[in-house]
Amino acid sequence: MVAICFTVVSFLPKRRIGIFFSKTSTTTALTVYILVVAIIYNLLLRGLLSPVGWARVSDELLHVVSPLIFLVFWVFFVEKSGLRYSSAIRWLIYPMLYIFFILIRGYYVHNYPYPFIDVVTLGYTKALINASMIVIFFWLLSLLLIFIGKKFPGAKERTLR
């Protein structure tokens, strides 16, 4: 999603999709999403696989470098004064749909991509508790970024448009 955002904002800034990805709310939501990816991967998933060679490079780019670059982009190039706390609930739609997809897919293929929501190993109760904790984490991180954005709105003259 981060790559799509950068590409669309760079090459299609006046089109409807470019305008959508240029919105403060959209870029802040994407910042939350990519930060959650980085945090969960680095705290919970990093030791589960041991990629080597180019797979390792790709892994680091996806889970460390990209989130840091997008965070820097958000801090310095996104005008944040229009952020609203009410947006945080709306930003939960994507992660909740993703978790729902994982659970439905896992039910049919008996394979879950993350051990903390692996219903086969944990059972539905524990997996749903863990999924709920992740959604709460998304919400809290969303509120934190909105708070930071309101305190340091900046970037008015540095937007990409």
mmCIF file of N, CA and C in Angstrom, residues 8-132:
data_model
loop_
_atom_site.group_PDB
_atom_site.id
_atom_site.type_symbol
_atom_site.label_atom_id
_atom_site.label_comp_id
_atom_site.label_asym_id
_atom_site.label_seq_id
_atom_site.Cartn_x
_atom_site.Cartn_y
_atom_site.Cartn_z
ATOM 1 N N VAL A 8 1.138 6.622 -6.890
ATOM 2 C CA VAL A 8 -0.044 7.374 -7.310
ATOM 3 C C VAL A 8 0.128 8.862 -7.038
ATOM 4 N N VAL A 9 0.636 9.206 -5.869
ATOM 5 C CA VAL A 9 0.831 10.621 -5.534
ATOM 6 C C VAL A 9 1.866 11.253 -6.467
ATOM 7 N N SER A 10 2.871 10.486 -6.858
ATOM 8 C CA SER A 10 3.921 11.013 -7.736
ATOM 9 C C SER A 10 3.472 11.144 -9.188
ATOM 10 N N PHE A 11 2.738 10.147 -9.694
ATOM 11 C CA PHE A 11 2.435 10.107 -11.121
ATOM 12 C C PHE A 11 0.999 10.481 -11.492
ATOM 13 N N LEU A 12 0.098 10.432 -10.554
ATOM 14 C CA LEU A 12 -1.309 10.747 -10.834
ATOM 15 C C LEU A 12 -1.889 11.702 -9.784
ATOM 16 N N PRO A 13 -1.189 12.776 -9.468
ATOM 17 C CA PRO A 13 -1.620 13.623 -8.352
ATOM 18 C C PRO A 13 -2.968 14.312 -8.564
ATOM 19 N N LYS A 14 -3.368 14.555 -9.797
ATOM 20 C CA LYS A 14 -4.615 15.278 -10.065
ATOM 21 C C LYS A 14 -5.805 14.340 -10.281
ATOM 22 N N ARG A 15 -5.529 13.068 -10.437
ATOM 23 C CA ARG A 15 -6.607 12.092 -10.617
ATOM 24 C C ARG A 15 -7.271 11.803 -9.281
ATOM 25 N N ARG A 16 -8.460 11.231 -9.341
ATOM 26 C CA ARG A 16 -9.220 10.930 -8.124
ATOM 27 C C ARG A 16 -8.402 10.071 -7.153
ATOM 28 N N ILE A 17 -7.725 9.054 -7.666
ATOM 29 C CA ILE A 17 -6.939 8.171 -6.795
ATOM 30 C C ILE A 17 -5.744 8.911 -6.190
ATOM 31 N N GLY A 18 -5.138 9.807 -6.967
ATOM 32 C CA GLY A 18 -4.030 10.613 -6.453
ATOM 33 C C GLY A 18 -4.475 11.557 -5.358
ATOM 34 N N ILE A 19 -5.642 12.141 -5.549
ATOM 35 C CA ILE A 19 -6.200 13.031 -4.528
ATOM 36 C C ILE A 19 -6.513 12.239 -3.262
ATOM 37 N N PHE A 20 -7.082 11.034 -3.434
ATOM 38 C CA PHE A 20 -7.384 10.181 -2.279
ATOM 39 C C PHE A 20 -6.125 9.881 -1.475
ATOM 40 N N PHE A 21 -5.045 9.447 -2.155
ATOM 41 C CA PHE A 21 -3.821 9.089 -1.450
ATOM 42 C C PHE A 21 -3.054 10.308 -0.939
ATOM 43 N N SER A 22 -3.410 11.503 -1.403
ATOM 44 C CA SER A 22 -2.777 12.729 -0.906
ATOM 45 C C SER A 22 -3.457 13.274 0.344
ATOM 46 N N LYS A 23 -4.633 12.757 0.661
ATOM 47 C CA LYS A 23 -5.362 13.253 1.828
ATOM 48 C C LYS A 23 -4.613 12.930 3.112
ATOM 49 N N THR A 24 -4.647 13.871 4.018
ATOM 50 C CA THR A 24 -4.008 13.693 5.321
ATOM 51 C C THR A 24 -4.513 12.443 6.021
ATOM 52 N N SER A 25 -5.803 12.228 5.990
ATOM 53 C CA SER A 25 -6.382 11.071 6.662
ATOM 54 C C SER A 25 -5.869 9.763 6.056
ATOM 55 N N THR A 26 -5.778 9.713 4.736
ATOM 56 C CA THR A 26 -5.308 8.495 4.069
ATOM 57 C C THR A 26 -3.846 8.223 4.387
ATOM 58 N N THR A 27 -2.998 9.243 4.265
ATOM 59 C CA THR A 27 -1.572 9.014 4.522
ATOM 60 C C THR A 27 -1.308 8.699 5.990
ATOM 61 N N THR A 28 -2.094 9.270 6.877
ATOM 62 C CA THR A 28 -1.918 8.952 8.298
ATOM 63 C C THR A 28 -2.362 7.519 8.576
ATOM 64 N N ALA A 29 -3.472 7.101 7.991
ATOM 65 C CA ALA A 29 -3.913 5.708 8.153
ATOM 66 C C ALA A 29 -2.854 4.750 7.615
ATOM 67 N N LEU A 30 -2.293 5.054 6.450
ATOM 68 C CA LEU A 30 -1.237 4.199 5.885
ATOM 69 C C LEU A 30 -0.004 4.177 6.784
ATOM 70 N N THR A 31 0.291 5.302 7.400
ATOM 71 C CA THR A 31 1.416 5.348 8.338
ATOM 72 C C THR A 31 1.156 4.420 9.516
ATOM 73 N N VAL A 32 -0.050 4.448 10.036
ATOM 74 C CA VAL A 32 -0.418 3.531 11.123
ATOM 75 C C VAL A 32 -0.257 2.092 10.659
ATOM 76 N N TYR A 33 -0.791 1.770 9.491
ATOM 77 C CA TYR A 33 -0.746 0.391 9.000
ATOM 78 C C TYR A 33 0.686 -0.112 8.854
ATOM 79 N N ILE A 34 1.535 0.690 8.234
ATOM 80 C CA ILE A 34 2.906 0.225 7.990
ATOM 81 C C ILE A 34 3.698 0.176 9.295
ATOM 82 N N LEU A 35 3.402 1.058 10.240
ATOM 83 C CA LEU A 35 4.071 0.988 11.544
ATOM 84 C C LEU A 35 3.646 -0.257 12.311
ATOM 85 N N VAL A 36 2.379 -0.617 12.236
ATOM 86 C CA VAL A 36 1.930 -1.846 12.893
ATOM 87 C C VAL A 36 2.611 -3.054 12.261
ATOM 88 N N VAL A 37 2.733 -3.058 10.942
ATOM 89 C CA VAL A 37 3.460 -4.141 10.262
ATOM 90 C C VAL A 37 4.869 -4.247 10.827
ATOM 91 N N ALA A 38 5.560 -3.127 10.916
ATOM 92 C CA ALA A 38 6.943 -3.129 11.409
ATOM 93 C C ALA A 38 7.023 -3.591 12.858
ATOM 94 N N ILE A 39 6.155 -3.066 13.688
ATOM 95 C CA ILE A 39 6.208 -3.389 15.118
ATOM 96 C C ILE A 39 5.873 -4.854 15.362
ATOM 97 N N ILE A 40 4.792 -5.332 14.763
ATOM 98 C CA ILE A 40 4.415 -6.736 14.974
ATOM 99 C C ILE A 40 5.470 -7.672 14.403
ATOM 100 N N TYR A 41 5.956 -7.356 13.222
ATOM 101 C CA TYR A 41 6.977 -8.232 12.635
ATOM 102 C C TYR A 41 8.221 -8.274 13.520
ATOM 103 N N ASN A 42 8.718 -7.108 13.894
ATOM 104 C CA ASN A 42 9.984 -7.061 14.627
ATOM 105 C C ASN A 42 9.875 -7.551 16.063
ATOM 106 N N LEU A 43 8.703 -7.430 16.678
ATOM 107 C CA LEU A 43 8.543 -7.910 18.054
ATOM 108 C C LEU A 43 8.059 -9.353 18.145
ATOM 109 N N LEU A 44 7.213 -9.781 17.215
ATOM 110 C CA LEU A 44 6.575 -11.087 17.353
ATOM 111 C C LEU A 44 6.968 -12.116 16.296
ATOM 112 N N LEU A 45 7.323 -11.664 15.111
ATOM 113 C CA LEU A 45 7.492 -12.615 14.014
ATOM 114 C C LEU A 45 8.921 -12.782 13.512
ATOM 115 N N ARG A 46 9.795 -11.857 13.826
ATOM 116 C CA ARG A 46 11.137 -11.853 13.245
ATOM 117 C C ARG A 46 11.866 -13.180 13.404
ATOM 118 N N GLY A 47 11.814 -13.798 14.538
ATOM 119 C CA GLY A 47 12.577 -15.018 14.776
ATOM 120 C C GLY A 47 11.979 -16.280 14.192
ATOM 121 N N LEU A 48 10.788 -16.191 13.613
ATOM 122 C CA LEU A 48 10.123 -17.396 13.116
ATOM 123 C C LEU A 48 10.703 -17.908 11.804
ATOM 124 N N LEU A 49 11.205 -17.012 10.986
ATOM 125 C CA LEU A 49 11.833 -17.383 9.719
ATOM 126 C C LEU A 49 13.243 -16.824 9.693
ATOM 127 N N SER A 50 14.094 -17.454 8.923
ATOM 128 C CA SER A 50 15.471 -16.977 8.779
ATOM 129 C C SER A 50 15.803 -16.826 7.302
ATOM 130 N N PRO A 51 15.296 -15.771 6.676
ATOM 131 C CA PRO A 51 15.584 -15.601 5.254
ATOM 132 C C PRO A 51 17.069 -15.333 5.028
ATOM 133 N N VAL A 52 17.558 -15.742 3.872
ATOM 134 C CA VAL A 52 18.959 -15.529 3.517
ATOM 135 C C VAL A 52 19.032 -14.888 2.138
ATOM 136 N N GLY A 53 20.177 -14.300 1.851
ATOM 137 C CA GLY A 53 20.401 -13.699 0.539
ATOM 138 C C GLY A 53 19.430 -12.567 0.252
ATOM 139 N N TRP A 54 18.911 -12.579 -0.983
ATOM 140 C CA TRP A 54 17.998 -11.522 -1.401
ATOM 141 C C TRP A 54 16.683 -11.561 -0.639
ATOM 142 N N ALA A 55 16.296 -12.726 -0.172
ATOM 143 C CA ALA A 55 15.077 -12.814 0.647
ATOM 144 C C ALA A 55 15.252 -12.019 1.936
ATOM 145 N N ARG A 56 16.444 -12.045 2.492
ATOM 146 C CA ARG A 56 16.725 -11.266 3.707
ATOM 147 C C ARG A 56 16.677 -9.771 3.416
ATOM 148 N N VAL A 57 17.275 -9.389 2.280
ATOM 149 C CA VAL A 57 17.254 -7.979 1.881
ATOM 150 C C VAL A 57 15.806 -7.516 1.705
ATOM 151 N N SER A 58 15.028 -8.303 0.992
ATOM 152 C CA SER A 58 13.617 -7.986 0.777
ATOM 153 C C SER A 58 12.863 -7.885 2.100
ATOM 154 N N ASP A 59 13.136 -8.818 2.993
ATOM 155 C CA ASP A 59 12.496 -8.842 4.307
ATOM 156 C C ASP A 59 12.794 -7.561 5.089
ATOM 157 N N GLU A 60 14.042 -7.147 5.098
ATOM 158 C CA GLU A 60 14.434 -5.930 5.820
ATOM 159 C C GLU A 60 13.840 -4.681 5.173
ATOM 160 N N LEU A 61 13.832 -4.650 3.843
ATOM 161 C CA LEU A 61 13.239 -3.504 3.153
ATOM 162 C C LEU A 61 11.750 -3.376 3.473
ATOM 163 N N LEU A 62 11.063 -4.498 3.496
ATOM 164 C CA LEU A 62 9.624 -4.495 3.734
ATOM 165 C C LEU A 62 9.263 -4.182 5.180
ATOM 166 N N HIS A 63 10.017 -4.728 6.125
ATOM 167 C CA HIS A 63 9.617 -4.645 7.533
ATOM 168 C C HIS A 63 10.381 -3.622 8.370
ATOM 169 N N VAL A 64 11.438 -3.038 7.812
ATOM 170 C CA VAL A 64 12.203 -2.036 8.559
ATOM 171 C C VAL A 64 12.343 -0.739 7.759
ATOM 172 N N VAL A 65 12.915 -0.830 6.568
ATOM 173 C CA VAL A 65 13.233 0.370 5.793
ATOM 174 C C VAL A 65 11.969 1.095 5.320
ATOM 175 N N SER A 66 11.056 0.382 4.686
ATOM 176 C CA SER A 66 9.826 1.025 4.187
ATOM 177 C C SER A 66 9.030 1.716 5.293
ATOM 178 N N PRO A 67 8.821 1.060 6.435
ATOM 179 C CA PRO A 67 8.097 1.763 7.503
ATOM 180 C C PRO A 67 8.807 3.032 7.973
ATOM 181 N N LEU A 68 10.129 2.976 8.082
ATOM 182 C CA LEU A 68 10.868 4.172 8.512
ATOM 183 C C LEU A 68 10.773 5.285 7.480
ATOM 184 N N ILE A 69 10.900 4.935 6.206
ATOM 185 C CA ILE A 69 10.793 5.941 5.145
ATOM 186 C C ILE A 69 9.401 6.571 5.148
ATOM 187 N N PHE A 70 8.373 5.741 5.295
ATOM 188 C CA PHE A 70 7.019 6.294 5.273
ATOM 189 C C PHE A 70 6.754 7.147 6.505
ATOM 190 N N LEU A 71 7.308 6.772 7.644
ATOM 191 C CA LEU A 71 7.165 7.597 8.843
ATOM 192 C C LEU A 71 7.842 8.950 8.643
ATOM 193 N N VAL A 72 9.030 8.961 8.072
ATOM 194 C CA VAL A 72 9.725 10.222 7.781
ATOM 195 C C VAL A 72 8.896 11.058 6.806
ATOM 196 N N PHE A 73 8.367 10.410 5.777
ATOM 197 C CA PHE A 73 7.489 11.098 4.823
ATOM 198 C C PHE A 73 6.310 11.742 5.551
ATOM 199 N N TRP A 74 5.669 10.978 6.432
ATOM 200 C CA TRP A 74 4.508 11.500 7.162
ATOM 201 C C TRP A 74 4.900 12.681 8.052
ATOM 202 N N VAL A 75 6.009 12.542 8.769
ATOM 203 C CA VAL A 75 6.439 13.598 9.694
ATOM 204 C C VAL A 75 6.755 14.888 8.951
ATOM 205 N N PHE A 76 7.500 14.793 7.845
ATOM 206 C CA PHE A 76 8.018 15.990 7.194
ATOM 207 C C PHE A 76 7.212 16.489 5.994
ATOM 208 N N PHE A 77 6.411 15.649 5.363
ATOM 209 C CA PHE A 77 5.763 16.055 4.118
ATOM 210 C C PHE A 77 4.239 15.991 4.127
ATOM 211 N N VAL A 78 3.649 15.581 5.216
ATOM 212 C CA VAL A 78 2.185 15.514 5.288
ATOM 213 C C VAL A 78 1.695 16.613 6.223
ATOM 214 N N GLU A 79 0.801 17.446 5.697
ATOM 215 C CA GLU A 79 0.201 18.500 6.505
ATOM 216 C C GLU A 79 -0.884 17.836 7.355
ATOM 217 N N LYS A 80 -0.740 17.939 8.672
ATOM 218 C CA LYS A 80 -1.549 17.122 9.576
ATOM 219 C C LYS A 80 -2.596 17.892 10.380
ATOM 220 N N SER A 81 -2.776 19.164 10.121
ATOM 221 C CA SER A 81 -3.676 19.953 10.971
ATOM 222 C C SER A 81 -5.134 19.515 10.877
ATOM 223 N N GLY A 82 -5.535 18.891 9.786
ATOM 224 C CA GLY A 82 -6.932 18.496 9.620
ATOM 225 C C GLY A 82 -7.298 17.153 10.227
ATOM 226 N N LEU A 83 -6.371 16.521 10.908
ATOM 227 C CA LEU A 83 -6.661 15.206 11.486
ATOM 228 C C LEU A 83 -7.733 15.301 12.564
ATOM 229 N N ARG A 84 -8.586 14.284 12.609
ATOM 230 C CA ARG A 84 -9.661 14.230 13.599
ATOM 231 C C ARG A 84 -9.597 12.892 14.328
ATOM 232 N N TYR A 85 -9.831 12.947 15.624
ATOM 233 C CA TYR A 85 -9.817 11.713 16.427
ATOM 234 C C TYR A 85 -10.874 10.717 15.952
ATOM 235 N N SER A 86 -11.964 11.223 15.421
ATOM 236 C CA SER A 86 -13.028 10.329 14.945
ATOM 237 C C SER A 86 -12.570 9.464 13.769
ATOM 238 N N SER A 87 -11.537 9.883 13.070
ATOM 239 C CA SER A 87 -11.020 9.099 11.941
ATOM 240 C C SER A 87 -10.431 7.767 12.386
ATOM 241 N N ALA A 88 -9.951 7.701 13.604
ATOM 242 C CA ALA A 88 -9.282 6.488 14.084
ATOM 243 C C ALA A 88 -10.184 5.264 13.993
ATOM 244 N N ILE A 89 -11.458 5.429 14.248
ATOM 245 C CA ILE A 89 -12.399 4.302 14.150
ATOM 246 C C ILE A 89 -12.530 3.858 12.694
ATOM 247 N N ARG A 90 -12.646 4.792 11.786
ATOM 248 C CA ARG A 90 -12.764 4.469 10.359
ATOM 249 C C ARG A 90 -11.516 3.749 9.850
ATOM 250 N N TRP A 91 -10.355 4.115 10.369
ATOM 251 C CA TRP A 91 -9.111 3.484 9.935
ATOM 252 C C TRP A 91 -9.022 2.018 10.356
ATOM 253 N N LEU A 92 -9.875 1.596 11.270
ATOM 254 C CA LEU A 92 -9.869 0.196 11.713
ATOM 255 C C LEU A 92 -10.553 -0.739 10.717
ATOM 256 N N ILE A 93 -11.262 -0.186 9.754
ATOM 257 C CA ILE A 93 -11.981 -1.036 8.793
ATOM 258 C C ILE A 93 -11.016 -1.962 8.057
ATOM 259 N N TYR A 94 -9.930 -1.410 7.525
ATOM 260 C CA TYR A 94 -8.992 -2.244 6.767
ATOM 261 C C TYR A 94 -8.383 -3.360 7.622
ATOM 262 N N PRO A 95 -7.801 -3.068 8.789
ATOM 263 C CA PRO A 95 -7.230 -4.173 9.569
ATOM 264 C C PRO A 95 -8.277 -5.201 10.007
ATOM 265 N N MET A 96 -9.488 -4.748 10.298
ATOM 266 C CA MET A 96 -10.520 -5.709 10.703
ATOM 267 C C MET A 96 -10.931 -6.592 9.527
ATOM 268 N N LEU A 97 -11.037 -6.019 8.340
ATOM 269 C CA LEU A 97 -11.336 -6.830 7.153
ATOM 270 C C LEU A 97 -10.210 -7.819 6.868
ATOM 271 N N TYR A 98 -8.978 -7.370 7.054
ATOM 272 C CA TYR A 98 -7.830 -8.257 6.829
ATOM 273 C C TYR A 98 -7.848 -9.427 7.816
ATOM 274 N N ILE A 99 -8.096 -9.147 9.070
ATOM 275 C CA ILE A 99 -8.171 -10.214 10.080
ATOM 276 C C ILE A 99 -9.327 -11.159 9.755
ATOM 277 N N PHE A 100 -10.457 -10.599 9.372
ATOM 278 C CA PHE A 100 -11.610 -11.416 8.991
ATOM 279 C C PHE A 100 -11.250 -12.324 7.813
ATOM 280 N N PHE A 101 -10.575 -11.770 6.810
ATOM 281 C CA PHE A 101 -10.130 -12.552 5.652
ATOM 282 C C PHE A 101 -9.210 -13.693 6.087
ATOM 283 N N ILE A 102 -8.247 -13.387 6.960
ATOM 284 C CA ILE A 102 -7.316 -14.414 7.448
ATOM 285 C C ILE A 102 -8.069 -15.538 8.151
ATOM 286 N N LEU A 103 -9.030 -15.181 8.975
ATOM 287 C CA LEU A 103 -9.785 -16.197 9.713
ATOM 288 C C LEU A 103 -10.655 -17.047 8.786
ATOM 289 N N ILE A 104 -11.306 -16.416 7.822
ATOM 290 C CA ILE A 104 -12.139 -17.166 6.873
ATOM 291 C C ILE A 104 -11.263 -18.063 5.997
ATOM 292 N N ARG A 105 -10.198 -17.496 5.455
ATOM 293 C CA ARG A 105 -9.288 -18.280 4.613
ATOM 294 C C ARG A 105 -8.693 -19.435 5.407
ATOM 295 N N GLY A 106 -8.245 -19.150 6.617
ATOM 296 C CA GLY A 106 -7.656 -20.178 7.470
ATOM 297 C C GLY A 106 -8.608 -21.314 7.771
ATOM 298 N N TYR A 107 -9.875 -20.982 7.922
ATOM 299 C CA TYR A 107 -10.893 -22.003 8.178
ATOM 300 C C TYR A 107 -10.940 -23.014 7.029
ATOM 301 N N TYR A 108 -10.826 -22.519 5.809
ATOM 302 C CA TYR A 108 -10.936 -23.397 4.645
ATOM 303 C C TYR A 108 -9.633 -24.108 4.287
ATOM 304 N N VAL A 109 -8.505 -23.465 4.497
ATOM 305 C CA VAL A 109 -7.227 -24.093 4.113
ATOM 306 C C VAL A 109 -6.472 -24.664 5.311
ATOM 307 N N HIS A 110 -6.986 -24.441 6.512
ATOM 308 C CA HIS A 110 -6.372 -24.940 7.750
ATOM 309 C C HIS A 110 -4.930 -24.459 7.912
ATOM 310 N N ASN A 111 -4.714 -23.201 7.532
ATOM 311 C CA ASN A 111 -3.390 -22.603 7.650
ATOM 312 C C ASN A 111 -3.576 -21.110 7.927
ATOM 313 N N TYR A 112 -2.911 -20.631 8.962
ATOM 314 C CA TYR A 112 -3.005 -19.229 9.356
ATOM 315 C C TYR A 112 -1.610 -18.615 9.271
ATOM 316 N N PRO A 113 -1.479 -17.428 8.666
ATOM 317 C CA PRO A 113 -0.147 -16.863 8.439
ATOM 318 C C PRO A 113 0.557 -16.339 9.691
ATOM 319 N N TYR A 114 -0.191 -16.124 10.758
ATOM 320 C CA TYR A 114 0.400 -15.569 11.968
ATOM 321 C C TYR A 114 0.102 -16.482 13.148
ATOM 322 N N PRO A 115 1.105 -16.807 13.945
ATOM 323 C CA PRO A 115 0.883 -17.733 15.061
ATOM 324 C C PRO A 115 -0.056 -17.187 16.133
ATOM 325 N N PHE A 116 -0.170 -15.882 16.249
ATOM 326 C CA PHE A 116 -1.014 -15.306 17.297
ATOM 327 C C PHE A 116 -2.498 -15.316 16.942
ATOM 328 N N ILE A 117 -2.837 -15.681 15.705
ATOM 329 C CA ILE A 117 -4.254 -15.888 15.365
ATOM 330 C C ILE A 117 -4.450 -17.237 14.665
ATOM 331 N N ASP A 118 -3.616 -18.173 15.006
ATOM 332 C CA ASP A 118 -3.714 -19.527 14.455
ATOM 333 C C ASP A 118 -4.775 -20.297 15.234
ATOM 334 N N VAL A 119 -5.956 -20.381 14.671
ATOM 335 C CA VAL A 119 -7.092 -21.022 15.334
ATOM 336 C C VAL A 119 -6.826 -22.503 15.584
ATOM 337 N N VAL A 120 -6.109 -23.152 14.679
ATOM 338 C CA VAL A 120 -5.819 -24.582 14.837
ATOM 339 C C VAL A 120 -5.025 -24.823 16.116
ATOM 340 N N THR A 121 -4.047 -23.980 16.381
ATOM 341 C CA THR A 121 -3.195 -24.129 17.556
ATOM 342 C C THR A 121 -3.821 -23.528 18.812
ATOM 343 N N LEU A 122 -4.409 -22.349 18.679
ATOM 344 C CA LEU A 122 -4.877 -21.594 19.846
ATOM 345 C C LEU A 122 -6.347 -21.793 20.183
ATOM 346 N N GLY A 123 -7.138 -22.166 19.218
ATOM 347 C CA GLY A 123 -8.580 -22.188 19.407
ATOM 348 C C GLY A 123 -9.157 -20.815 19.089
ATOM 349 N N TYR A 124 -10.467 -20.778 18.853
ATOM 350 C CA TYR A 124 -11.100 -19.517 18.454
ATOM 351 C C TYR A 124 -11.062 -18.459 19.550
ATOM 352 N N THR A 125 -11.251 -18.845 20.782
ATOM 353 C CA THR A 125 -11.294 -17.850 21.857
ATOM 354 C C THR A 125 -9.986 -17.081 21.944
ATOM 355 N N LYS A 126 -8.876 -17.782 22.063
ATOM 356 C CA LYS A 126 -7.567 -17.127 22.185
ATOM 357 C C LYS A 126 -7.209 -16.365 20.907
ATOM 358 N N ALA A 127 -7.487 -16.954 19.747
ATOM 359 C CA ALA A 127 -7.183 -16.281 18.479
ATOM 360 C C ALA A 127 -7.981 -14.984 18.351
ATOM 361 N N LEU A 128 -9.244 -15.005 18.736
ATOM 362 C CA LEU A 128 -10.067 -13.795 18.655
ATOM 363 C C LEU A 128 -9.658 -12.753 19.691
ATOM 364 N N ILE A 129 -9.226 -13.196 20.858
ATOM 365 C CA ILE A 129 -8.690 -12.257 21.853
ATOM 366 C C ILE A 129 -7.442 -11.587 21.293
ATOM 367 N N ASN A 130 -6.545 -12.375 20.717
ATOM 368 C CA ASN A 130 -5.323 -11.820 20.126
ATOM 369 C C ASN A 130 -5.651 -10.863 18.979
ATOM 370 N N ALA A 131 -6.596 -11.242 18.123
ATOM 371 C CA ALA A 131 -7.006 -10.371 17.022
ATOM 372 C C ALA A 131 -7.581 -9.064 17.567
ATOM 373 N N SER A 132 -8.359 -9.154 18.629
ATOM 374 C CA SER A 132 -8.922 -7.949 19.253
ATOM 375 C C SER A 132 -7.827 -7.053 19.811
#
